[in-house]
């Protein structure tokens, strides 16, 4: 992944693509907030270019990744379905969602470290302070528990704050406020006070950021009653989920990933809001259900290419909603394929995958032909050395190997 | 404890300097004097509006305006000051450490002496007979309420209780000086504020019994009151977490330009939490209308004040964060009323946080789970419950004014006692909240897994009805 995900400023083109076979796929007809008018881009499996071999560190991995995600869009298929959209990077999509909501509702405000004139350390709030004033885009001192508490207090008074953790790991300092007050006050006050906050920030394993900056907070937060958690993975769903989170009256934690901010995609010009509780069907298939979210989606899609070449037909679902799980979509998939592989970045113990495994086992046990396999990071702090770091994260060859084993 | 005493100190002063930034220390210092203080640029007070780009924040440059600064005689005048980030600072050639404490402690503002007589040449807000009597009767109600509910817990009728004995003046007088639309973020020893705002005795009882009339739908333990209607946020057991929330709420008031402030209460123990410090700092930076009210009652469960902190109480911390502060006699209802009245005006008109430290004594146990005779002398407790009792002083004052009498006292007390026992009996008889209230309000709309869990629970109860309490409605 080294060549793709650079820091802010490098214009590396990636098109994150979703492939739909509209004949087979039925959108689950629940409370769907958006009318999707997306320009669909068909994934081409470049059989010749893929060089899947042994799990080799370094150059081989780089080469694999480069080919996996940066596919050329198939113009013929795309142009028929597309309306005019605009191309942007994921962090810009987040900003667009933020800005649209701030424009729409004057109660929406942002608070966090360096979000104001600096524009946010990942540029998500760039340009918003000059436009809306530095009271509405508020720079806070380094006191996560305090400014999260502030956001909660402001929310109880009717504002809709978006609290940014510069890195999700820093929100561990805010755990007291998030767990005891953010999640609980609506309940313990008997419904009198609502806390419509959005807590967001980048997390996950980055590019040699060190153990303290490579935390996966979703596994720590998932137990807190009263909060919702979503993870974005493409510019399209980033903007849609941001808007949905802001409009929700529940406290929502939006997980972004440090390495995904520069993903490029064409998104619609029209306004759209996604459903917070819905999973995203990335690639329909028949043989196995692969559940994933955030950055691992790309590793899965890369592995999917290899698998398709080998004759497998994986169904890839980006679960997006980490709390609660979209068991409807997931269940339908399990009932179809009877095999489940979960690919996540969380650590094995107590991660999202662990909970998801339990949930699927409980609800869809009769439909499983094989035990659920969960590929996660090991229970170690993320090492700094690049080579070591790479091997604490699930890599596409591992995914391919497991699928082959499960589908035997 | 090693003390640095420097007679040529350029930084510490023996007498509390009035021209220093942001500190009200002596009683006769009306708010208008504060406004002329040299270091404050009041014209910027309102420039932090919604539309402003750069905020126009006040630069709190603590310029050393003192006269007794050591002159650097060997250097040219140009090099006596340097413009560091944060403002100009004068240099000194002597490595002088500021003392860990001033020679004299911050004086304490009071209006009535121990005998309930107004101190001569005092300065306070005058209150009417109606207000004074209302304040006193509320203090009595609070005291009686505490006594009776405490007894109810001892009799096993409620599971837990926490009294406000000794702090009635703080509760009632501060509430009286606020407006009803000032948002309150309590710790847990401030039910008097709710009482003042019209929360009925029956409402208190309903919360304690956790019945279906409770605002909180029976979800919190006793004394965790909360009422949106009365602008009083539900008590959360965690200590100090309400302090930054109050700052955030004040921020929202500032954004929407309301003529109101927020108030948050906490104890001496609560002032040790990280949340307190970060919130104070932040409130000062953001210039928001919040009143930090510290009830320094000397005890944090069994931790006495000297084991809690080594500064001169909490009032001096205001200066550390750039917040105007005052120390007040917490058992003097009139002093509290005046201080809060002025603080509120300052907070709103000047858009600044204010810190009030009220010195008082926790005359009761920490809660019904505590027996404070285990860690403090009984005669100390008795003294504060007796002579130093805030009700006694205030009562003496209103009686000398001819506004109160023994008859009025006994009549009021017996009326409240009767109301309370009726309220308790009624609350005991009311149904508990239904099972569905276990699962509602976790989110705005119950999620699928919660609905499933509720179904499962109902099925289990139905199947094993004898193992579940029969008086909980389904």
PDB file of N, CA and C in Angstrom, chain B residues 322-390:
ATOM      1  N   UNK B 322      -7.191  32.569  34.454  1.00  0.00           N
ATOM      2  CA  UNK B 322      -7.638  33.841  33.916  1.00  0.00           C
ATOM      3  C   UNK B 322      -9.127  34.064  34.096  1.00  0.00           C
ATOM      4  N   UNK B 323      -9.650  33.635  35.230  1.00  0.00           N
ATOM      5  CA  UNK B 323     -11.091  33.740  35.469  1.00  0.00           C
ATOM      6  C   UNK B 323     -11.326  34.577  36.725  1.00  0.00           C
ATOM      7  N   UNK B 324     -12.214  35.577  36.663  1.00  0.00           N
ATOM      8  CA  UNK B 324     -12.523  36.347  37.876  1.00  0.00           C
ATOM      9  C   UNK B 324     -13.147  35.436  38.916  1.00  0.00           C
ATOM     10  N   UNK B 325     -12.696  35.601  40.153  1.00  0.00           N
ATOM     11  CA  UNK B 325     -13.135  34.668  41.199  1.00  0.00           C
ATOM     12  C   UNK B 325     -13.466  35.396  42.482  1.00  0.00           C
ATOM     13  N   UNK B 326     -14.282  34.742  43.295  1.00  0.00           N
ATOM     14  CA  UNK B 326     -14.613  35.305  44.604  1.00  0.00           C
ATOM     15  C   UNK B 326     -14.785  34.184  45.602  1.00  0.00           C
ATOM     16  N   UNK B 327     -14.374  34.469  46.814  1.00  0.00           N
ATOM     17  CA  UNK B 327     -14.600  33.507  47.897  1.00  0.00           C
ATOM     18  C   UNK B 327     -15.720  34.053  48.755  1.00  0.00           C
ATOM     19  N   UNK B 328     -16.636  33.201  49.107  1.00  0.00           N
ATOM     20  CA  UNK B 328     -17.841  33.693  49.777  1.00  0.00           C
ATOM     21  C   UNK B 328     -18.153  32.799  50.973  1.00  0.00           C
ATOM     22  N   UNK B 329     -18.777  33.364  51.970  1.00  0.00           N
ATOM     23  CA  UNK B 329     -19.177  32.581  53.144  1.00  0.00           C
ATOM     24  C   UNK B 329     -20.390  31.743  52.749  1.00  0.00           C
ATOM     25  N   UNK B 330     -20.190  30.443  52.644  1.00  0.00           N
ATOM     26  CA  UNK B 330     -21.248  29.578  52.140  1.00  0.00           C
ATOM     27  C   UNK B 330     -22.413  29.391  53.081  1.00  0.00           C
ATOM     28  N   UNK B 331     -22.263  29.824  54.320  1.00  0.00           N
ATOM     29  CA  UNK B 331     -23.388  29.706  55.247  1.00  0.00           C
ATOM     30  C   UNK B 331     -24.132  31.018  55.407  1.00  0.00           C
ATOM     31  N   UNK B 332     -23.807  31.989  54.582  1.00  0.00           N
ATOM     32  CA  UNK B 332     -24.437  33.303  54.637  1.00  0.00           C
ATOM     33  C   UNK B 332     -25.276  33.479  53.381  1.00  0.00           C
ATOM     34  N   UNK B 333     -26.572  33.303  53.547  1.00  0.00           N
ATOM     35  CA  UNK B 333     -27.451  33.314  52.380  1.00  0.00           C
ATOM     36  C   UNK B 333     -27.371  34.641  51.620  1.00  0.00           C
ATOM     37  N   UNK B 334     -27.266  35.736  52.343  1.00  0.00           N
ATOM     38  CA  UNK B 334     -27.239  37.033  51.664  1.00  0.00           C
ATOM     39  C   UNK B 334     -25.953  37.211  50.870  1.00  0.00           C
ATOM     40  N   UNK B 335     -24.859  36.710  51.429  1.00  0.00           N
ATOM     41  CA  UNK B 335     -23.587  36.840  50.709  1.00  0.00           C
ATOM     42  C   UNK B 335     -23.640  36.035  49.417  1.00  0.00           C
ATOM     43  N   UNK B 336     -24.184  34.859  49.526  1.00  0.00           N
ATOM     44  CA  UNK B 336     -24.273  34.020  48.325  1.00  0.00           C
ATOM     45  C   UNK B 336     -25.180  34.676  47.303  1.00  0.00           C
ATOM     46  N   UNK B 337     -26.275  35.203  47.775  1.00  0.00           N
ATOM     47  CA  UNK B 337     -27.203  35.832  46.842  1.00  0.00           C
ATOM     48  C   UNK B 337     -26.508  36.970  46.099  1.00  0.00           C
ATOM     49  N   UNK B 338     -25.833  37.817  46.825  1.00  0.00           N
ATOM     50  CA  UNK B 338     -25.159  38.951  46.188  1.00  0.00           C
ATOM     51  C   UNK B 338     -24.082  38.497  45.229  1.00  0.00           C
ATOM     52  N   UNK B 339     -23.294  37.542  45.681  1.00  0.00           N
ATOM     53  CA  UNK B 339     -22.183  37.097  44.834  1.00  0.00           C
ATOM     54  C   UNK B 339     -22.708  36.496  43.537  1.00  0.00           C
ATOM     55  N   UNK B 340     -23.717  35.651  43.630  1.00  0.00           N
ATOM     56  CA  UNK B 340     -24.233  35.007  42.423  1.00  0.00           C
ATOM     57  C   UNK B 340     -24.923  36.035  41.525  1.00  0.00           C
ATOM     58  N   UNK B 341     -25.598  36.960  42.161  1.00  0.00           N
ATOM     59  CA  UNK B 341     -26.267  38.002  41.392  1.00  0.00           C
ATOM     60  C   UNK B 341     -25.259  38.776  40.546  1.00  0.00           C
ATOM     61  N   UNK B 342     -24.174  39.181  41.195  1.00  0.00           N
ATOM     62  CA  UNK B 342     -23.154  39.936  40.461  1.00  0.00           C
ATOM     63  C   UNK B 342     -22.434  39.066  39.440  1.00  0.00           C
ATOM     64  N   UNK B 343     -22.203  37.827  39.840  1.00  0.00           N
ATOM     65  CA  UNK B 343     -21.485  36.925  38.931  1.00  0.00           C
ATOM     66  C   UNK B 343     -22.294  36.711  37.663  1.00  0.00           C
ATOM     67  N   UNK B 344     -23.567  36.543  37.819  1.00  0.00           N
ATOM     68  CA  UNK B 344     -24.436  36.318  36.671  1.00  0.00           C
ATOM     69  C   UNK B 344     -24.396  37.516  35.723  1.00  0.00           C
ATOM     70  N   UNK B 345     -24.494  38.705  36.323  1.00  0.00           N
ATOM     71  CA  UNK B 345     -24.470  39.920  35.516  1.00  0.00           C
ATOM     72  C   UNK B 345     -23.162  40.010  34.749  1.00  0.00           C
ATOM     73  N   UNK B 346     -22.076  39.735  35.459  1.00  0.00           N
ATOM     74  CA  UNK B 346     -20.757  39.792  34.830  1.00  0.00           C
ATOM     75  C   UNK B 346     -20.645  38.771  33.712  1.00  0.00           C
ATOM     76  N   UNK B 347     -21.101  37.564  34.008  1.00  0.00           N
ATOM     77  CA  UNK B 347     -20.955  36.480  33.029  1.00  0.00           C
ATOM     78  C   UNK B 347     -21.672  36.827  31.739  1.00  0.00           C
ATOM     79  N   UNK B 348     -22.879  37.378  31.872  1.00  0.00           N
ATOM     80  CA  UNK B 348     -23.669  37.622  30.668  1.00  0.00           C
ATOM     81  C   UNK B 348     -23.236  38.901  29.973  1.00  0.00           C
ATOM     82  N   UNK B 349     -23.052  39.964  30.756  1.00  0.00           N
ATOM     83  CA  UNK B 349     -22.734  41.235  30.098  1.00  0.00           C
ATOM     84  C   UNK B 349     -21.342  41.224  29.508  1.00  0.00           C
ATOM     85  N   UNK B 350     -20.427  40.595  30.223  1.00  0.00           N
ATOM     86  CA  UNK B 350     -19.053  40.623  29.719  1.00  0.00           C
ATOM     87  C   UNK B 350     -18.656  39.320  29.048  1.00  0.00           C
ATOM     88  N   UNK B 351     -19.559  38.381  28.987  1.00  0.00           N
ATOM     89  CA  UNK B 351     -19.274  37.086  28.344  1.00  0.00           C
ATOM     90  C   UNK B 351     -17.973  36.519  28.916  1.00  0.00           C
ATOM     91  N   UNK B 352     -18.002  36.281  30.206  1.00  0.00           N
ATOM     92  CA  UNK B 352     -16.823  35.713  30.849  1.00  0.00           C
ATOM     93  C   UNK B 352     -17.254  34.633  31.830  1.00  0.00           C
ATOM     94  N   UNK B 353     -16.417  33.613  32.037  1.00  0.00           N
ATOM     95  CA  UNK B 353     -16.713  32.693  33.136  1.00  0.00           C
ATOM     96  C   UNK B 353     -16.387  33.357  34.460  1.00  0.00           C
ATOM     97  N   UNK B 354     -17.029  32.864  35.501  1.00  0.00           N
ATOM     98  CA  UNK B 354     -16.780  33.378  36.845  1.00  0.00           C
ATOM     99  C   UNK B 354     -16.660  32.182  37.782  1.00  0.00           C
ATOM    100  N   UNK B 355     -15.751  32.284  38.731  1.00  0.00           N
ATOM    101  CA  UNK B 355     -15.593  31.201  39.719  1.00  0.00           C
ATOM    102  C   UNK B 355     -16.020  31.713  41.083  1.00  0.00           C
ATOM    103  N   UNK B 356     -16.875  30.960  41.734  1.00  0.00           N
ATOM    104  CA  UNK B 356     -17.284  31.301  43.104  1.00  0.00           C
ATOM    105  C   UNK B 356     -16.920  30.129  43.984  1.00  0.00           C
ATOM    106  N   UNK B 357     -16.169  30.397  45.043  1.00  0.00           N
ATOM    107  CA  UNK B 357     -15.903  29.338  46.014  1.00  0.00           C
ATOM    108  C   UNK B 357     -16.682  29.671  47.278  1.00  0.00           C
ATOM    109  N   UNK B 358     -17.580  28.787  47.669  1.00  0.00           N
ATOM    110  CA  UNK B 358     -18.362  29.018  48.879  1.00  0.00           C
ATOM    111  C   UNK B 358     -17.812  28.116  49.971  1.00  0.00           C
ATOM    112  N   UNK B 359     -17.325  28.732  51.028  1.00  0.00           N
ATOM    113  CA  UNK B 359     -16.793  27.938  52.143  1.00  0.00           C
ATOM    114  C   UNK B 359     -17.940  27.521  53.047  1.00  0.00           C
ATOM    115  N   UNK B 360     -18.013  26.232  53.293  1.00  0.00           N
ATOM    116  CA  UNK B 360     -19.115  25.743  54.118  1.00  0.00           C
ATOM    117  C   UNK B 360     -18.674  24.450  54.782  1.00  0.00           C
ATOM    118  N   UNK B 361     -19.641  23.738  55.317  1.00  0.00           N
ATOM    119  CA  UNK B 361     -19.305  22.479  55.984  1.00  0.00           C
ATOM    120  C   UNK B 361     -20.356  21.439  55.655  1.00  0.00           C
ATOM    121  N   UNK B 362     -19.913  20.249  55.337  1.00  0.00           N
ATOM    122  CA  UNK B 362     -20.868  19.175  55.042  1.00  0.00           C
ATOM    123  C   UNK B 362     -21.319  18.595  56.366  1.00  0.00           C
ATOM    124  N   UNK B 363     -22.408  19.132  56.877  1.00  0.00           N
ATOM    125  CA  UNK B 363     -22.816  18.759  58.233  1.00  0.00           C
ATOM    126  C   UNK B 363     -23.379  17.358  58.315  1.00  0.00           C
ATOM    127  N   UNK B 364     -23.777  16.801  57.197  1.00  0.00           N
ATOM    128  CA  UNK B 364     -24.303  15.436  57.233  1.00  0.00           C
ATOM    129  C   UNK B 364     -23.230  14.459  56.772  1.00  0.00           C
ATOM    130  N   UNK B 365     -23.586  13.210  56.699  1.00  0.00           N
ATOM    131  CA  UNK B 365     -22.664  12.218  56.143  1.00  0.00           C
ATOM    132  C   UNK B 365     -22.615  12.394  54.633  1.00  0.00           C
ATOM    133  N   UNK B 366     -21.639  11.798  54.020  1.00  0.00           N
ATOM    134  CA  UNK B 366     -21.553  11.913  52.562  1.00  0.00           C
ATOM    135  C   UNK B 366     -22.853  11.405  51.937  1.00  0.00           C
ATOM    136  N   UNK B 367     -23.334  10.292  52.422  1.00  0.00           N
ATOM    137  CA  UNK B 367     -24.585   9.726  51.923  1.00  0.00           C
ATOM    138  C   UNK B 367     -25.051   8.702  52.938  1.00  0.00           C
ATOM    139  N   UNK B 368     -26.117   7.996  52.615  1.00  0.00           N
ATOM    140  CA  UNK B 368     -26.593   6.980  53.544  1.00  0.00           C
ATOM    141  C   UNK B 368     -25.660   5.787  53.588  1.00  0.00           C
ATOM    142  N   UNK B 369     -24.682   5.737  52.703  1.00  0.00           N
ATOM    143  CA  UNK B 369     -23.724   4.630  52.757  1.00  0.00           C
ATOM    144  C   UNK B 369     -22.504   5.009  53.584  1.00  0.00           C
ATOM    145  N   UNK B 370     -22.584   6.122  54.259  1.00  0.00           N
ATOM    146  CA  UNK B 370     -21.397   6.624  54.940  1.00  0.00           C
ATOM    147  C   UNK B 370     -21.717   6.930  56.395  1.00  0.00           C
ATOM    148  N   UNK B 371     -20.754   6.711  57.261  1.00  0.00           N
ATOM    149  CA  UNK B 371     -20.892   7.152  58.648  1.00  0.00           C
ATOM    150  C   UNK B 371     -19.690   8.023  58.954  1.00  0.00           C
ATOM    151  N   UNK B 372     -19.893   9.343  58.886  1.00  0.00           N
ATOM    152  CA  UNK B 372     -18.735  10.228  58.956  1.00  0.00           C
ATOM    153  C   UNK B 372     -18.131  10.320  60.347  1.00  0.00           C
ATOM    154  N   UNK B 373     -18.816   9.785  61.374  1.00  0.00           N
ATOM    155  CA  UNK B 373     -18.197   9.824  62.701  1.00  0.00           C
ATOM    156  C   UNK B 373     -16.960   8.940  62.733  1.00  0.00           C
ATOM    157  N   UNK B 374     -16.806   8.120  61.705  1.00  0.00           N
ATOM    158  CA  UNK B 374     -15.647   7.248  61.659  1.00  0.00           C
ATOM    159  C   UNK B 374     -14.365   8.006  61.343  1.00  0.00           C
ATOM    160  N   UNK B 375     -14.494   9.153  60.705  1.00  0.00           N
ATOM    161  CA  UNK B 375     -13.276   9.847  60.294  1.00  0.00           C
ATOM    162  C   UNK B 375     -13.236  11.302  60.725  1.00  0.00           C
ATOM    163  N   UNK B 376     -14.249  11.755  61.438  1.00  0.00           N
ATOM    164  CA  UNK B 376     -14.160  13.123  61.937  1.00  0.00           C
ATOM    165  C   UNK B 376     -14.838  13.203  63.296  1.00  0.00           C
ATOM    166  N   UNK B 377     -14.397  14.183  64.120  1.00  0.00           N
ATOM    167  CA  UNK B 377     -14.914  14.229  65.492  1.00  0.00           C
ATOM    168  C   UNK B 377     -16.382  14.638  65.531  1.00  0.00           C
ATOM    169  N   UNK B 378     -17.080  14.010  66.422  1.00  0.00           N
ATOM    170  CA  UNK B 378     -18.520  14.258  66.534  1.00  0.00           C
ATOM    171  C   UNK B 378     -18.796  15.690  66.950  1.00  0.00           C
ATOM    172  N   UNK B 379     -17.926  16.240  67.808  1.00  0.00           N
ATOM    173  CA  UNK B 379     -18.222  17.604  68.266  1.00  0.00           C
ATOM    174  C   UNK B 379     -18.050  18.621  67.134  1.00  0.00           C
ATOM    175  N   UNK B 380     -17.163  18.301  66.185  1.00  0.00           N
ATOM    176  CA  UNK B 380     -17.024  19.196  65.030  1.00  0.00           C
ATOM    177  C   UNK B 380     -18.315  19.198  64.225  1.00  0.00           C
ATOM    178  N   UNK B 381     -18.865  18.004  64.023  1.00  0.00           N
ATOM    179  CA  UNK B 381     -20.123  17.897  63.277  1.00  0.00           C
ATOM    180  C   UNK B 381     -21.209  18.656  64.012  1.00  0.00           C
ATOM    181  N   UNK B 382     -21.265  18.466  65.333  1.00  0.00           N
ATOM    182  CA  UNK B 382     -22.337  19.093  66.109  1.00  0.00           C
ATOM    183  C   UNK B 382     -22.260  20.607  66.047  1.00  0.00           C
ATOM    184  N   UNK B 383     -21.036  21.110  66.081  1.00  0.00           N
ATOM    185  CA  UNK B 383     -20.867  22.575  66.055  1.00  0.00           C
ATOM    186  C   UNK B 383     -21.434  23.153  64.774  1.00  0.00           C
ATOM    187  N   UNK B 384     -21.127  22.504  63.670  1.00  0.00           N
ATOM    188  CA  UNK B 384     -21.588  23.042  62.398  1.00  0.00           C
ATOM    189  C   UNK B 384     -23.079  22.828  62.199  1.00  0.00           C
ATOM    190  N   UNK B 385     -23.597  21.804  62.796  1.00  0.00           N
ATOM    191  CA  UNK B 385     -25.050  21.604  62.686  1.00  0.00           C
ATOM    192  C   UNK B 385     -25.791  22.586  63.573  1.00  0.00           C
ATOM    193  N   UNK B 386     -25.115  23.041  64.595  1.00  0.00           N
ATOM    194  CA  UNK B 386     -25.772  23.923  65.559  1.00  0.00           C
ATOM    195  C   UNK B 386     -25.568  25.396  65.234  1.00  0.00           C
ATOM    196  N   UNK B 387     -24.584  25.982  65.897  1.00  0.00           N
ATOM    197  CA  UNK B 387     -24.402  27.427  65.780  1.00  0.00           C
ATOM    198  C   UNK B 387     -24.156  27.889  64.359  1.00  0.00           C
ATOM    199  N   UNK B 388     -23.329  27.163  63.658  1.00  0.00           N
ATOM    200  CA  UNK B 388     -22.898  27.635  62.345  1.00  0.00           C
ATOM    201  C   UNK B 388     -23.899  27.312  61.251  1.00  0.00           C
ATOM    202  N   UNK B 389     -24.977  26.742  61.624  1.00  0.00           N
ATOM    203  CA  UNK B 389     -26.025  26.364  60.693  1.00  0.00           C
ATOM    204  C   UNK B 389     -26.496  27.574  59.876  1.00  0.00           C
ATOM    205  N   UNK B 390     -26.527  27.458  58.566  1.00  0.00           N
ATOM    206  CA  UNK B 390     -26.931  28.617  57.754  1.00  0.00           C
ATOM    207  C   UNK B 390     -28.353  29.087  58.022  1.00  0.00           C
TER     208      UNK B 390
END
